[in-house]
Amino acid sequence: MDRGIELLKKVIQVANSSIGFEDRLQGILDLLVRKERIERAILFSIAPGEETLELKKISPRNISWDERSFHMVRTPIGDSLQNRRPLFIPRLNRKEHKALIKYPLFKGFTSLIALPVEDDNLLYGVLCLLSRQSLTPDTQQWELLDMVAREMAGIVRNSWVYTESKKRIAELSVLYQVGKVIGSTLELDDLIQRTVAITAQVINATGSALLILEKYSETVIVESEFGLVPALVKKKILKDILDQKGDYISSDDSTSPSRSQLGLPFKDEKTQGSGKSSRISSFMCITLNFKGPYRSRLCVYEKIALGGEPVSHFNKDDLSVLSTIGNIIASSLENALTFQKIEALARKNEWMVRNLSTLYQIDSAMMTKASLKDLPQIILEAITLKEGLGFNRAVLFLADEEKKILTPMAWSIQGESEKGLPNQNREGVAGNELSRYFVKQAAQIRNTRQETDQIVNDIKIPLTQESGILARTFLEGRPFLVDRVSEDPRVNKDLVKRLKLDSFASFPMYAKDKVIGVIEVDNFKDKRPITEQDLYLLTMLAHQAGLALETARLYAFIEKTNEELKVTRERLIESEKMVAIGEMASGLAHEIRNPLVSIGGFVRRLHKKFQDDDQVQSYFQVIINEVERLEKTLNEITDFSQDPREKYKDWDFNRIVEEALGLIQRELDEGKIVVQKKWGKVPKVFGDKRQLRHVFYNLFLNSCQAISQGGLLTVRTFLDKGPDRSWITCEVKDTGGGIPPEVLHNIFNPFFTTKTHGSGLGLSLVHKIVTRHNGQVDIDNRPGEGVAFLVKFPLAKDAQKYFGKIKIIGEENHETVNNR
Amino acid sequence: MKRLIIADDEEALQRLYKEEFEEEGYEVLLAGNGKEVISLLEDPKHLPDLIVMDIRMPEMNGIDTLRVIKEKYPHIPVILCSAYSEFKQDFSVWASDDYVVKSSDLTELKEAVKRHIKK
């Protein structure tokens, strides 16, 4: 068999054997040296774009060399590679091959054959064959060597593919492991713990650390580590985040060009003194990219040396794996962060809903009983009952603005009255049941409590800054939370002692921007701390309480005022009735007086005439006395209706008319009468208020009776400006069909009436009073429609003059002034 | 002898006044309303020293009569004697010389008459 075929057969056998790729290449080189009269065979590998060749394998194996790489550019080898053609140098010792000879491994050889190790696509390296003898390869040998080189190219390619697949599989495995870990939980804390652990594990690192920052505030929100991460490393990570550094590897390997740049090795300042070395020889850090407002870095340090290697450093593959991990966990972390946020929100919402519902119930309780007396207790029960806010004790202070002190209005202590809800399950308490419960408990307290709680009862807190937190709560209008009473110089020591306080909170109660009182809340029994959330709730409650108290206070005020008004109105009506009775009595009195005078007068004459008869005398005397008594009574009655002219004053005309209108409210309501009021701007009127009011009362009453089946009553005041004098005028108009013309002239006469009941004095009194006040009454009568009375009074300033004038005229000229 | 004109529409009262004042030594002429007073005055021999007059009287009331008297006979004092106590203030200051509220005890009226005739 041909020697060449023999060699090729062996080469193919080696190439397809199951030994490692490196060994196969070595084996082929060895075959070439043994079989082809070649003394040295070298396989260089080449990376695309590189200018140097890296020595990969050499045969015979026992040769030692110093330099691994061979600068090939501008050498015949470089040219041959560029052209992808084999090179043959029969005589190396010639001058032009000086550069080749300089390479130690080529020294001492005569001939060189260089073959590109390539396949159809790629150039993997070069195979150099050297001999001390002069080589003279024939065509057949060239073909053989070319085939060997191609075979070697095949091995290298296979090795690449194999390595790449292995890497891919390793990466997939990493992805699988990481994926498994991050898929196993949604809890953020759990996830980050697992993340750092798996990262260190798959990268083969001693430790790893993860840091997430909130982007804008630059506060650390997540910090986790695996292994004992030196503080310095953590510092560096934080700095890298803030500097927004990219991904990098850093090692103290002498070959690493980036060593000085990244400041390795780290030295932990803390452990320096103890002599322990905390040198970190390798460090790798990547940025995690989030969509949300976060910045994050994942770092590993100190690669664990495997397989007896003295020191191991992170390489590009590690960085690529770390990046892959980073990409996967970033989104998971982000999801977990979002989840955590949502959870926190949900918790907060739940808390809010629960407490708002409690507040709502308390609110309803406050509204159901708007009595000022019960309300403070209801508020406090809501604070102390377990079904409410559940504090141990609450005291409500109200401010006495005049005395400038705070005094306790009510207090409540948990367990004082509690019997529990019929339905013990708080969640099961439906709707208003809870608010009713608060009200019930408050009522129970009121019924059972003895006013003996001197602890609270006689507290008086002066409203000055110096008298403690409660006073300040009122004065500054803000809540206070005192955690440790004993260490706080601001608190009132006496109060603390009396209430046995360790810690407490106080809240101002507002009503329309004004502080009206203070609520003190504490847990003096179970010492439970008062939280921020409690403060929040109680602040809201205190606000509500303030409003409720203010509402109740206003309500009470309105009720009281209403009551007073009612009484006043009744009194007014009473007094008007008295006037009417008086006027009527006066009319009757005149009728009675004449016969009485006759009787009395003649009896007196008889008494004089029969002076001798004692018995008759005594009879007469009885009659005289009785008549005198009757006359006296008559005088009293008529005096009542007298006009107290000396009491005349200036009055608000509109007000008098309106008061009179108020007196007939019942009649207006009963008759479904619509009242149209038009108050004009009129000057004061001069006169007796009671009589003036009586004028309008009578007119309104007259109108009401005319339109008792419903209608419109128009009341209008205005200033009637005449050419020589002005009148304060009130028009009282009804839609009662008017007055029959045949009786019109009679309507002001006393005892004239068209009604089946009524004294007939009403309009005569109107006339009498108006004329008495130097006024006049005009009538605009429209039969079939209605009637309008125009009541006119002189202006107060004119009237006073007029009255003054009358006196003078009366005294000097004895002139009668007819009151119209 | 001093002469009085006493005007009242109540006959019983007329009789009472007449008897009482005649006992006091006056000459008493009676009138039932204002018109009768005026017609009495028109006869000079009836001119009185004083007139006592009610206010509410038919045909011509005391107020209108008072006006006429004060116009034509301003020197004759007039005492209004009425059941209306509430007008006492008005008339005493306005026009009449005196105002006496009617009473079965005529003492007040008698004194008023005595007082004004003296003047």
Coordinates of C-alpha atoms in Angstrom, one line a residue, chain B:
Chain B
M1 CA -127.1 133.4 90.9
K2 CA -124.6 131.7 88.6
R3 CA -126.2 130.0 85.6
L4 CA -125.0 126.6 84.2
I5 CA -125.9 124.9 80.9
I6 CA -125.6 121.2 81.3
A7 CA -125.8 119.0 78.2
D8 CA -126.3 115.3 78.2
D9 CA -128.5 113.0 76.1
E10 CA -129.4 110.8 79.1
E11 CA -132.5 112.1 80.7
A12 CA -131.8 110.4 84.0
L13 CA -128.5 112.1 84.2
Q14 CA -130.0 115.5 83.2
R15 CA -132.3 115.2 86.2
L16 CA -129.6 114.2 88.5
Y17 CA -127.3 117.0 87.4
K18 CA -130.2 119.5 87.7
E19 CA -131.2 118.5 91.2
E20 CA -127.7 118.3 92.5
F21 CA -126.5 121.6 91.1
E22 CA -129.7 123.5 92.0
E23 CA -129.2 122.3 95.6
E24 CA -125.7 123.8 95.3
G25 CA -127.4 127.1 94.4
Y26 CA -126.9 127.3 90.7
E27 CA -129.5 128.0 88.0
V28 CA -129.4 125.0 85.7
L29 CA -130.5 125.0 82.0
L30 CA -130.5 121.6 80.4
A31 CA -129.7 120.5 76.8
G32 CA -130.0 117.0 75.2
N33 CA -127.4 117.6 72.4
G34 CA -125.0 120.2 71.0
K35 CA -127.7 121.9 68.9
E36 CA -129.8 122.6 71.9
V37 CA -126.8 124.1 73.7
I38 CA -126.1 126.4 70.7
S39 CA -129.7 127.5 70.5
L40 CA -129.8 128.2 74.3
L41 CA -126.7 130.4 73.9
E42 CA -128.3 132.3 71.0
D43 CA -130.7 133.9 73.6
P44 CA -128.6 136.4 75.6
K45 CA -130.8 135.9 78.6
H46 CA -129.7 132.3 78.7
L47 CA -126.0 133.0 78.5
P48 CA -124.4 130.9 81.2
D49 CA -121.4 131.3 83.5
L50 CA -120.2 127.8 82.6
I51 CA -121.1 124.9 80.4
V52 CA -120.9 121.2 81.4
M53 CA -121.1 119.0 78.3
D54 CA -121.0 115.3 77.4
I55 CA -119.1 114.3 74.3
R56 CA -121.2 111.6 72.8
M57 CA -124.5 113.1 72.0
P58 CA -126.9 112.7 69.1
E59 CA -127.3 115.3 66.3
M60 CA -124.3 117.4 67.4
N61 CA -121.6 116.0 69.5
G62 CA -119.7 117.6 72.3
I63 CA -116.5 118.1 70.2
D64 CA -118.2 120.0 67.4
T65 CA -120.2 122.0 69.9
L66 CA -117.1 122.8 71.8
R67 CA -115.6 124.3 68.6
V68 CA -118.5 126.5 68.1
I69 CA -118.6 127.7 71.7
K70 CA -114.9 128.5 71.7
E71 CA -115.4 130.4 68.5
K72 CA -118.4 132.5 69.5
Y73 CA -118.2 132.6 73.2
P74 CA -114.6 132.2 74.1
H75 CA -115.1 133.6 77.6
I76 CA -117.5 130.9 78.7
P77 CA -115.6 128.1 80.4
V78 CA -116.6 124.6 79.2
I79 CA -116.2 121.4 81.3
L80 CA -116.4 118.2 79.3
C81 CA -118.0 115.5 81.3
S82 CA -117.7 112.2 79.5
A83 CA -117.8 108.5 80.1
Y84 CA -114.5 108.3 78.0
S85 CA -111.7 108.4 80.4
E86 CA -109.2 107.9 77.6
F87 CA -109.8 111.4 76.1
K88 CA -109.3 113.2 79.3
Q89 CA -105.7 114.0 78.4
D90 CA -106.5 115.2 74.9
F91 CA -109.3 117.6 75.7
S92 CA -107.9 119.0 78.9
V93 CA -104.9 120.2 77.0
W94 CA -106.5 121.0 73.7
A95 CA -109.6 122.9 74.0
S96 CA -111.9 122.6 77.0
D97 CA -111.2 124.2 80.3
D98 CA -111.6 120.9 82.2
Y99 CA -112.4 117.3 81.6
V100 CA -114.2 115.2 84.2
V101 CA -114.9 111.6 83.8
K102 CA -118.5 110.8 84.7
S103 CA -119.0 109.4 88.1
S104 CA -121.9 108.8 90.4
D105 CA -120.0 110.8 93.0
L106 CA -120.4 114.4 91.6
T107 CA -118.0 115.9 94.0
E108 CA -115.2 116.2 91.4
L109 CA -117.5 117.8 88.9
K110 CA -118.9 120.2 91.5
E111 CA -115.4 121.3 92.5
A112 CA -114.4 121.8 88.9
V113 CA -117.5 124.0 88.3
K114 CA -116.8 126.0 91.4
R115 CA -113.2 126.5 90.4
H116 CA -113.8 127.7 86.9
I117 CA -116.7 130.1 87.8
K118 CA -114.6 131.7 90.4
K119 CA -112.1 132.6 87.7

